[in-house]
XYZ file of C-alpha atoms in Angstrom:
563
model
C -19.479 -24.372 -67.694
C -20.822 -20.639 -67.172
C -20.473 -18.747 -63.889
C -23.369 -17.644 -62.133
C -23.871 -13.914 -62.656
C -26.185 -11.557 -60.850
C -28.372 -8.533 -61.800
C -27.701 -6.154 -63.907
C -26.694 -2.930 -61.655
C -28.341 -0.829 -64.113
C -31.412 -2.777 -64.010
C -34.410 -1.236 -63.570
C -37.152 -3.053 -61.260
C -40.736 -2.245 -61.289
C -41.887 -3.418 -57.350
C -38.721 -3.116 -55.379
C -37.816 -5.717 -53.101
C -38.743 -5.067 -49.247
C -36.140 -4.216 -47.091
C -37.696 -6.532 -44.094
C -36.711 -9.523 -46.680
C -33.394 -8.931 -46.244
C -33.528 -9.457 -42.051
C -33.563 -12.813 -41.091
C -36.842 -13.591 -38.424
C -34.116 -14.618 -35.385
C -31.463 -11.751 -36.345
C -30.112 -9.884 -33.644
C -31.314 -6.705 -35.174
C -34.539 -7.831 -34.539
C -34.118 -7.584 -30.628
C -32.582 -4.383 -30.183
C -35.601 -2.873 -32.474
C -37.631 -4.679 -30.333
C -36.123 -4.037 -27.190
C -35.118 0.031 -27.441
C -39.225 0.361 -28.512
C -40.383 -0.696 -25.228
C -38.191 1.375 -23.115
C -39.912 5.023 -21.322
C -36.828 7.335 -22.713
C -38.583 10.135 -20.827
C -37.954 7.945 -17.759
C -34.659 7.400 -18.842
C -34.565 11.122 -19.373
C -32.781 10.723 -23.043
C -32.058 14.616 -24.135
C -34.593 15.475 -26.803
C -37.154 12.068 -26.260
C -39.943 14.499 -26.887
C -40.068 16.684 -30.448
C -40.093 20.223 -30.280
C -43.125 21.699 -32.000
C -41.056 24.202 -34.362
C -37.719 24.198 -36.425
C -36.413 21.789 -38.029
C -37.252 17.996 -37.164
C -34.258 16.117 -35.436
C -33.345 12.263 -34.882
C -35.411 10.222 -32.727
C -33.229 9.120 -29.672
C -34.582 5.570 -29.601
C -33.081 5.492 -33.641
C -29.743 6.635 -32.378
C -30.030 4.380 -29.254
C -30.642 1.354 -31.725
C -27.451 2.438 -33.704
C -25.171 2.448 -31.079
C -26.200 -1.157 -29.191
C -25.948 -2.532 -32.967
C -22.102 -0.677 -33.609
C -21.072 -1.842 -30.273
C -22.619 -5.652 -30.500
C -21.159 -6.015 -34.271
C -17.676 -3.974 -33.188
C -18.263 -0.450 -34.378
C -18.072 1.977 -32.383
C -16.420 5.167 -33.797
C -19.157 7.728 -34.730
C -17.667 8.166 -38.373
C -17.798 4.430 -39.203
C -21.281 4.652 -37.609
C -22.117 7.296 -40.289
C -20.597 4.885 -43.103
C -23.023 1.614 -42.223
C -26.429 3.758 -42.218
C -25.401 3.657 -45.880
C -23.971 0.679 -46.550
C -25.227 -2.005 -44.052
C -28.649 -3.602 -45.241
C -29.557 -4.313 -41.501
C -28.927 -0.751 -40.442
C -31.039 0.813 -43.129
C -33.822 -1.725 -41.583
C -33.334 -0.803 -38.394
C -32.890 3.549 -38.970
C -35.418 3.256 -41.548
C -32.618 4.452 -44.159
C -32.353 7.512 -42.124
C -28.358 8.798 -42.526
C -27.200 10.767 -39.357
C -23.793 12.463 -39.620
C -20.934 11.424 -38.006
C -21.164 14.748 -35.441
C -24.879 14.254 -34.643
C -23.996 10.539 -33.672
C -21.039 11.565 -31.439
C -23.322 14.044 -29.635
C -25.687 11.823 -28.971
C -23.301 9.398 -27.006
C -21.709 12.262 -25.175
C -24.650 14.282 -24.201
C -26.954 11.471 -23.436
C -24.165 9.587 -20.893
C -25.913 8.935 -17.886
C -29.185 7.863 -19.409
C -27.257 5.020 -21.749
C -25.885 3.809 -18.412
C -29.584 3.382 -16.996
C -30.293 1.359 -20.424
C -27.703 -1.462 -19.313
C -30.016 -1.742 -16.307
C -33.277 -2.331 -18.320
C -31.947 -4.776 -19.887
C -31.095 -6.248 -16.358
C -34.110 -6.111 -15.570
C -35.900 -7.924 -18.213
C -34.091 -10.611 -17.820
C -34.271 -11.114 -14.476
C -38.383 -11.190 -15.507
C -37.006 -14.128 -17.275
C -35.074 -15.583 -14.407
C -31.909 -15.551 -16.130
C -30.487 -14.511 -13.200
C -30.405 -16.701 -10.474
C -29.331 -13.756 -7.494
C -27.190 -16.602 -5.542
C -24.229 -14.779 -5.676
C -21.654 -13.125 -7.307
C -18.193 -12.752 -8.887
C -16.034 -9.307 -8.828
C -12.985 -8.829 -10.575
C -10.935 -6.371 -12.263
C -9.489 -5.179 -15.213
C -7.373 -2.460 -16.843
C -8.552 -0.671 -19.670
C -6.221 1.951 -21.550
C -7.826 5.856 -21.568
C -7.280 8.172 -24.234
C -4.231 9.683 -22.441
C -0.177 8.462 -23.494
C 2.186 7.832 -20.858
C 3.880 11.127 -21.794
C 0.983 12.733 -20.706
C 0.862 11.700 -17.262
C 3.072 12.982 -14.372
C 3.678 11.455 -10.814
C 5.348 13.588 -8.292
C 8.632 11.708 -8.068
C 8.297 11.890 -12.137
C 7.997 16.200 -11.698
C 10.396 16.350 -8.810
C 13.086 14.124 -11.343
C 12.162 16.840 -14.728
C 12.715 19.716 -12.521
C 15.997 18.699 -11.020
C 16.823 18.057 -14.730
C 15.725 21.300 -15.965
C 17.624 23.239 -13.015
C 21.002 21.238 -14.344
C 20.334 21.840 -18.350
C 19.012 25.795 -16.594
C 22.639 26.433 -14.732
C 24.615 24.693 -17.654
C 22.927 27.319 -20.137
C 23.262 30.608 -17.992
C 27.505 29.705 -17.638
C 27.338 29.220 -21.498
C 25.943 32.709 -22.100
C 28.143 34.447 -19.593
C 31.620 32.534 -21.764
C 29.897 33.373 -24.997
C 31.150 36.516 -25.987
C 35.291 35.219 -24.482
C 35.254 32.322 -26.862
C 34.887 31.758 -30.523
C 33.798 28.888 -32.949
C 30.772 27.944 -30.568
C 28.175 24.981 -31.440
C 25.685 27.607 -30.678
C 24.648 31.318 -31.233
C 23.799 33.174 -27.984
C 20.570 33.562 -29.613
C 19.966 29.628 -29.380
C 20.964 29.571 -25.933
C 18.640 32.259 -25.129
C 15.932 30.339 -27.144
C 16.604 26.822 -25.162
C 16.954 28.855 -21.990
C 13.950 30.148 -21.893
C 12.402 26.910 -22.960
C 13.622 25.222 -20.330
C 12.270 27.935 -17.684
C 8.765 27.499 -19.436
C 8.778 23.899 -19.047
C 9.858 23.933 -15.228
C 7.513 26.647 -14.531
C 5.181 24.557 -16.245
C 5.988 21.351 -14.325
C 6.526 23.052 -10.874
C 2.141 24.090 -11.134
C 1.913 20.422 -11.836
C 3.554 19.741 -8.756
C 1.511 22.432 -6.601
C -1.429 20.829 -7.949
C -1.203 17.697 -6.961
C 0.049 18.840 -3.520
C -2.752 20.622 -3.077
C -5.361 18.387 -3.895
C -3.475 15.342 -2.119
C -3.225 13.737 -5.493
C -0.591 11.179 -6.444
C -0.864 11.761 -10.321
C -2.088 14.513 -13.150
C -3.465 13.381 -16.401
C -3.398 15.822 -19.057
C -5.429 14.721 -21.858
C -8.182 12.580 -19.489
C -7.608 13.828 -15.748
C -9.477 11.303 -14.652
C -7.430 8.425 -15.733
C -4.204 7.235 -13.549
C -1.030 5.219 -14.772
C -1.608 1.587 -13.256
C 0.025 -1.564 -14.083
C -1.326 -3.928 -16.233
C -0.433 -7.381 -17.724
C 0.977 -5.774 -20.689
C 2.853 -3.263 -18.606
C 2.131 0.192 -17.436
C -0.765 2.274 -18.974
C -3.114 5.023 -18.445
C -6.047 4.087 -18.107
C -8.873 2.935 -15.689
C -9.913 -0.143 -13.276
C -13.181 -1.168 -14.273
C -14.978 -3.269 -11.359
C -17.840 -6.093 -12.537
C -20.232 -7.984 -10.970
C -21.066 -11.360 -12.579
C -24.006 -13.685 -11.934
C -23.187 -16.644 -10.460
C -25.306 -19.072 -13.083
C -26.306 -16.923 -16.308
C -22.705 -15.717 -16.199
C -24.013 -11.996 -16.933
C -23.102 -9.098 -16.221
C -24.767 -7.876 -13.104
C -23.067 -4.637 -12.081
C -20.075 -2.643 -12.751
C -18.232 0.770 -11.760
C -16.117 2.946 -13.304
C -12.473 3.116 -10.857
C -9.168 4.519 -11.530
C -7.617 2.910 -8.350
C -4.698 0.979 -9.549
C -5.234 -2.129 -7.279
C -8.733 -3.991 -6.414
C -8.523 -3.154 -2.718
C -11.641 -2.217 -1.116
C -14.146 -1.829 -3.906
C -16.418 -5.168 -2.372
C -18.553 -3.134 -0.833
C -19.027 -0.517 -3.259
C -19.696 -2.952 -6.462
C -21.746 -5.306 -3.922
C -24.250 -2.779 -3.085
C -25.285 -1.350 -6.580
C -25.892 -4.914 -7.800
C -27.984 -5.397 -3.972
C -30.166 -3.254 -4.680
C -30.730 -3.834 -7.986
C -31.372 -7.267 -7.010
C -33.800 -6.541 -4.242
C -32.375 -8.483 -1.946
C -31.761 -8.761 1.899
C -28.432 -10.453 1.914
C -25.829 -11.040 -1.032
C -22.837 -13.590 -1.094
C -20.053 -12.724 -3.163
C -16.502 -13.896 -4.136
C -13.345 -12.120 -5.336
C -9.462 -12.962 -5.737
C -6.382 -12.467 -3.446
C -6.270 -8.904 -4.714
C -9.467 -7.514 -2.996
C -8.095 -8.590 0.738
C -9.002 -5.539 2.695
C -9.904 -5.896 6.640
C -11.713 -2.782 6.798
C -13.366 -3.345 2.955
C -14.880 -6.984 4.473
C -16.080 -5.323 8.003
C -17.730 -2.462 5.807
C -19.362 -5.080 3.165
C -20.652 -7.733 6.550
C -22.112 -4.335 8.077
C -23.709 -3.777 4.415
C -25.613 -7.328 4.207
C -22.770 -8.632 2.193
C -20.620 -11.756 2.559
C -17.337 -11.286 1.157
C -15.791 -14.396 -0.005
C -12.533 -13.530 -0.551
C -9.667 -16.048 -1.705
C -7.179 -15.751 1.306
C -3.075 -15.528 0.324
C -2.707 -18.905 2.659
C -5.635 -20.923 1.518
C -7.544 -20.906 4.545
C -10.962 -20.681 4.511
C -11.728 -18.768 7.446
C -10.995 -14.780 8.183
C -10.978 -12.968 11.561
C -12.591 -9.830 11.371
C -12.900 -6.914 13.543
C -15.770 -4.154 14.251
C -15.145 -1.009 17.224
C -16.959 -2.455 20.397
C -19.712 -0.354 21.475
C -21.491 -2.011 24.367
C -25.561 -1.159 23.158
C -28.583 -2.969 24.203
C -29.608 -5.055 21.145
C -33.475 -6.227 20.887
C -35.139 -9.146 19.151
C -36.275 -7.160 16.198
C -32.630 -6.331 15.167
C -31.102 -9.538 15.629
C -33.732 -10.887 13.260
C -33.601 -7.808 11.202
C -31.393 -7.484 7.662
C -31.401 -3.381 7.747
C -27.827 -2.525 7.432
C -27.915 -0.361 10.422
C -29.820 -2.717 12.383
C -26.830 -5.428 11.259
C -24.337 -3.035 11.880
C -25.186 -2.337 15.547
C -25.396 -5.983 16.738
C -21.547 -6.704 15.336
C -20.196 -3.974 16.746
C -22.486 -4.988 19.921
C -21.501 -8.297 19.832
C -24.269 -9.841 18.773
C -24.311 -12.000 15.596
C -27.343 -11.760 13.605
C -29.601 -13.950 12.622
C -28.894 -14.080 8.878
C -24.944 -14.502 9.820
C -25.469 -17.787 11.826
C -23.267 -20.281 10.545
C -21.273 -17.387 8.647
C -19.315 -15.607 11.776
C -18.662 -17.946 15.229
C -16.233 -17.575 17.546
C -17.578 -13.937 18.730
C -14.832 -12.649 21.449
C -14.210 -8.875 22.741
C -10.984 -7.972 23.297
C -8.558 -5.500 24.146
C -5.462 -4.323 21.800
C -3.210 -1.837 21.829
C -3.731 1.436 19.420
C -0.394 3.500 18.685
C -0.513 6.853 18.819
C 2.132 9.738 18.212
C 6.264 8.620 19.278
C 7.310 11.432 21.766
C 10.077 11.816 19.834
C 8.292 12.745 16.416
C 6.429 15.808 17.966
C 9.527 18.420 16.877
C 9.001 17.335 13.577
C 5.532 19.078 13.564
C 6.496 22.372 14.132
C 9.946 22.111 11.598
C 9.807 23.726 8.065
C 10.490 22.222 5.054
C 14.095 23.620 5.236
C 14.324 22.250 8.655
C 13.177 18.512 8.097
C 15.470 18.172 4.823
C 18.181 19.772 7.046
C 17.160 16.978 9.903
C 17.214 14.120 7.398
C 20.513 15.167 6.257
C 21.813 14.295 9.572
C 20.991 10.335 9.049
C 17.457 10.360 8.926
C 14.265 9.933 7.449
C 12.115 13.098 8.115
C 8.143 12.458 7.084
C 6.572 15.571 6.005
C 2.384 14.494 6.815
C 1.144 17.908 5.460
C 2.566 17.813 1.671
C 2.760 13.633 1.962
C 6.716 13.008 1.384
C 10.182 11.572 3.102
C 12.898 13.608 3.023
C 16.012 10.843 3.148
C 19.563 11.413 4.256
C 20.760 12.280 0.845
C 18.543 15.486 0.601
C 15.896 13.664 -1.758
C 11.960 13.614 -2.010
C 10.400 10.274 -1.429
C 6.790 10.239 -3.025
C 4.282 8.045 -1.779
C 4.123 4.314 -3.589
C 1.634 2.554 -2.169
C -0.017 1.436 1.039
C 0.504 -2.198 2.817
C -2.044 -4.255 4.178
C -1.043 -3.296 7.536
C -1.796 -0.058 6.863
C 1.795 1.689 6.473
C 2.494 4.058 3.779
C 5.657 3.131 1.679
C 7.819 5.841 -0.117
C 10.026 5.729 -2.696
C 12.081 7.177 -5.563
C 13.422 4.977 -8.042
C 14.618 7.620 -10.076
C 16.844 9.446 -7.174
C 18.544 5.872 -6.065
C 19.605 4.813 -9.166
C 22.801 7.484 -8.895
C 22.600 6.751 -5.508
C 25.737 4.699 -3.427
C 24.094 5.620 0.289
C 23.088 2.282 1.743
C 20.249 3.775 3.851
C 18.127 0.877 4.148
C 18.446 -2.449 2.919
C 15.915 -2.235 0.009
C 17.289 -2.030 -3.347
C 15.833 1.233 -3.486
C 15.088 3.995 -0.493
C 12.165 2.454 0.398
C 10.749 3.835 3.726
C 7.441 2.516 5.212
C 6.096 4.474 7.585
C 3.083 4.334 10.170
C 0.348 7.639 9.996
C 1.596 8.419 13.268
C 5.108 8.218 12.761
C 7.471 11.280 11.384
C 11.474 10.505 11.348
C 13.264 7.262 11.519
C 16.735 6.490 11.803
C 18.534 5.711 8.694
C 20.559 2.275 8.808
C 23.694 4.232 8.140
C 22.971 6.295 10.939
C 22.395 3.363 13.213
C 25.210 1.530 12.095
C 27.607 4.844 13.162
C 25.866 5.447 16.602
C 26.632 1.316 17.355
C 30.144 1.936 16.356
C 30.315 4.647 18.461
C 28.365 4.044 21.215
C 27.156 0.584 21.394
C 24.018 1.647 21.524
C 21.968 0.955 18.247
C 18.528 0.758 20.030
C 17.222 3.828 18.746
C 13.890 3.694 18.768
C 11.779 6.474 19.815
C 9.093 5.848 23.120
C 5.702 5.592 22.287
C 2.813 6.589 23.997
C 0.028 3.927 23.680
C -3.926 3.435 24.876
C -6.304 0.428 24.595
C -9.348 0.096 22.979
C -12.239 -2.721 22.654
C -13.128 -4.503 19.728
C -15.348 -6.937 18.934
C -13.480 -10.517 16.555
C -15.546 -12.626 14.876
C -14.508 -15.605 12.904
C -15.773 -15.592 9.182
C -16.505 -18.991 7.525
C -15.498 -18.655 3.852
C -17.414 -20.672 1.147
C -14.602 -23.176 -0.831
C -17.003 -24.071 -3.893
C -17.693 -20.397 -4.450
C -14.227 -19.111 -4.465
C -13.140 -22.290 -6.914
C -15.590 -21.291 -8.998
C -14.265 -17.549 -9.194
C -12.210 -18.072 -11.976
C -15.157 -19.302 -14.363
C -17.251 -16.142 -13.669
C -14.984 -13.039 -13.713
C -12.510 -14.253 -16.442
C -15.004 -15.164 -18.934
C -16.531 -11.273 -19.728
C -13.483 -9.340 -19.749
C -12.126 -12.273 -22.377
C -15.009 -11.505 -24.913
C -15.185 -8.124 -24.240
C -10.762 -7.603 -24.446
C -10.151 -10.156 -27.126
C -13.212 -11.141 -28.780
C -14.596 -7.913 -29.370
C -11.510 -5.736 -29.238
C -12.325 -2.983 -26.668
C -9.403 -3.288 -24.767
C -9.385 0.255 -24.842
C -12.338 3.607 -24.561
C -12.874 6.227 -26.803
C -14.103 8.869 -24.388
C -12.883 10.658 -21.454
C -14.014 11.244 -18.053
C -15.471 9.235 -15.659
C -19.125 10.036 -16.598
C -18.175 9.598 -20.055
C -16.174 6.414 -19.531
C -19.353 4.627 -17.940
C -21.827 5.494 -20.667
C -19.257 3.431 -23.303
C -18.592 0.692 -19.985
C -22.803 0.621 -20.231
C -22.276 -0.349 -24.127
C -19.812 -2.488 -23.739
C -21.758 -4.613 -20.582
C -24.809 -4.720 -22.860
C -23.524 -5.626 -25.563
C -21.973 -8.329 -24.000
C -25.422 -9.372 -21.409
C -27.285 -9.364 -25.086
C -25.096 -12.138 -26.417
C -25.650 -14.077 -23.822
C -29.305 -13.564 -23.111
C -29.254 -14.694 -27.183
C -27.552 -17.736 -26.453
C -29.410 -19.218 -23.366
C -32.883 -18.405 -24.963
C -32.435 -16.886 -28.777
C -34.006 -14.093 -30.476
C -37.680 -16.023 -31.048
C -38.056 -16.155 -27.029
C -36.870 -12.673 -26.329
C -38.768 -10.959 -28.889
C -42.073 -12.763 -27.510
C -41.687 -11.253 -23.480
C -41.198 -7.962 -24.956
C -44.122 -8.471 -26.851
């Protein structure tokens, strides 16, 4: 039996066949036509939505537009391989018209039209919520990491810097005695020529790292990023990267994507309030509920978000499912029209007031003002202030830990730099440097490493070595400095956390960064900057909010409301 064969390739055809026969009615195609023709792009304000009158002709942004939301939903994204399916993609040719772009005109287009992509993702919000796809309940933040077009090699810390340039100072000092014993000695490895060629390279690279440094001291910066400055080292569940922390919002029934923002803090502290109230207002609503893990448990984050209209729903570390919170106490007169009221301000004067409003009955109980204490400076740390740098490593070297506040770094009793790691719940500031105690036999604390957490107002502490010597000699180990300390009022309210909402956390958040990471592959961006960064983040978000806007009501139903 014969195989079927097809045409001819040389065959000539007298009525071609139309191009609209090869696009299925309920394609996907069909809806991004469809739905890029009815957006304003002047309103938008895409670069170029109007034609110029003279010269030569360019590409219609809404044609470009249309590319890129079909690359991204069918996983192409790079400009070139663009280029490639304008010729070689039947559906493409439908939807450009067989118009063929290069590569370089399709790249500009993403880069120089950044912000107004970004605005498209929220169209597209908003015609759906015309269909009530989304059901503004409430909502699910998370975060994830997503690697930036910047290697690891590529990104310094300080403690990294401070480590290179002691390094360089050794290989520095080990060169120079080399070239003052090379003319005394014969059969040398190396010329004096090569020495003076890795000297100098050495000097180049320190000089290099040590404006690094002054950089980031400068700008109170904990990191430099070379090839994206905007992106930051951060672990991830692979490991370390560079990269950024990119924030969503998802809908609590539709499970779509109602918000995100573009972060390169490495943890999920405190970003509540700032992804709640983009997705607020796009909402239009007076009050929004949301939920988040362990990892977004921030006191001052929750007071901020309550003050905001937002209830913050956050999965506490012992399972309980109430939070105390805390707002200044500042005794005003609060009238009927603000209790009732949902205007931020008008919410944010009645809890710090004392007065819970309306909208927060049943939410916060247990209302209670109270006095605590507030540290302020140790009497002994005010010396420190007026020390140089010479002076507080000179201090430290006695058995302590000297805090330098103005360049941010410990000086411990070995002479080394603690950098700044991270900040604890209860607010202190943790140094450390891994690299410096590895070498290290000083038992100066009783962390693995030289760990030393310290409060904003405090500037030396006593190392355990120290302490241990002074009880030996002395026996007096109670070192600790006197403090001078004032009270203040605050107001303590006891938030009521929503169990269904929290248990349903999981089945919200996870679900987008899945298809987006491992379905689609973008795991990773193409661009860099932050501006940059949140034009492909808009792609990525629609692209994902159009699959599932497919899949609750298909291509038929969408293409007849834009109609």
């Amino acid at each position: 039996m014969a195989y079927k064969k097809g045409e001819e390739r040389q065959q000539k055809v007298l009525f071609p066949d139309c191009i609209d026969d090869y696009v299925e009615e309920d394609a996907p195609v069909r809806l991004f036509d469809a739905f890029v023709d009815s957006l304003d792009m002047g309103k938008l304000e895409f670069i170029r939505n109007i034609p110029k009158a003279t010269g030569s002709p360019g590409y219609d942004p809404r044609d470009l537009l249309k590319l890129y939301i079909y690359g991204y939903f069918y996983q192409v994204r790079s400009s070139r391989k663009l280029a490639r399916e304008c010729k070689c993609n039947v559906e493409v040719m439908w939807l450009l018209g067989k118009l063929y772009p290069d590569f370089r005109t399709i790249s500009d287009f993403r880069k120089d039209n950044k912000d107004s992509i970004t605005k498209v993702f929220k169209e597209f919000n908003k015609f759906c919520m015309g269909l009530k796809l989304f059901s503004k309940s409430y909502i699910s933040i998370d975060g994830s990491k997503f690697k930036a077009v910047n290697a690891k090699d590529n990104n310094f810390t300080l403690n990294k810097l401070d480590d290179r340039i002691k390094r360089l100072d050794e290989h520095i000092t080990l060169y120079m005695e080399e070239l003052d014993s090379c003319d005394r000695e014969e059969g040398r490895k190396l010329s004096r020529e090569e020495l003076e060629h890795k000297l100098n390279v050495c000097k180049e690279r320190k000089a290099r790292y040590e404006a690094y440094r002054t950089t980031l001291e400068e700008s109170n910066e904990k990191q430099i990023s070379l090839t994206d400055p905007d992106a930051r080292l951060m672990k991830a569940n692979e490991g370390f990267c560079v990269g950024y922390n990119m924030q969503t919002a998802v809908d609590a029934d539709s499970h779509m994507i109602a918000g995100f923002r573009v972060t390169n803090s490495p943890t999920d502290h405190g970003q509540i309030t700032n992804v709640a109230t983009d997705v607020k207002k796009d909402y239009g609503i007076d009050i929004l509920e949301t939920t988040a893990d362990k990892g977004y448990e921030c006191p001052e984050d929750h007071t901020d978000a309550l003050a905001s209209g937002i209830v913050p729903n956050v999965i506490r570390r012992d399972g309980g499912c109430t939070e105390q919170v805390e707002f200044e106490y500042i005794g005003n007169t609060i009238t009927d029209e603000q209790k009732v009221s949902t205007n931020p301000e008008d919410l944010k004067a009645c809890l710090q007031a004392g007065v819970i409003p309306d909208v927060y009955n049943g939410i916060l109980t247990d209302m209670e003002i109270v006095e605590v204490k507030k540290r302020t400076l140790p009497t002994s740390d005010s010396a420190v202030l007026d020390m140089t740098s010479e002076q507080m490593r000179a201090k430290a070297l006695e058995g302590f830990f000297v805090r330098d506040a103005e360049r941010n770094l410990v000086y411990c009793p070995q002479g080394e730099i603690l950098r700044q790691k991270s900040i604890k719940r209860n607010g202190n500031i943790r140094y450390c440097n891994k690299l410096a105690c590895k070498k290290c036999k000083c038992k100066c604390t009783i962390s693995k490493f030289k760990e030393a957490d310290f409060s904003k107002d405090d500037l030396i502490k006593v190392a355990d070595t120290r302490r241990k010597q002074d009880a030996a000699n002395d026996g007096n180990a109670n070192l600790k400095p006197t403090r001078i300390t004032v009270m203040k009022k605050v107001v303590r309210y006891v938030l009521h956390l929503d169990q269904k909402k929290m248990d349903n956390r999981k089945c919200l958040s996870e679900h987008p960064f899945g298809t987006i990471k491992r379905t689609l592959g973008y795991y990773y961006f193409l661009l860099k900057g932050f501006a940059k960064v949140g034009a492909e983040m808009g792609l990525l978000c629609l692209s994902y909010n159009l699959r599932r806007a497919i899949s609750l009501k298909g291509v038929p139903a969408l293409l007849a409301a834009l109609r």
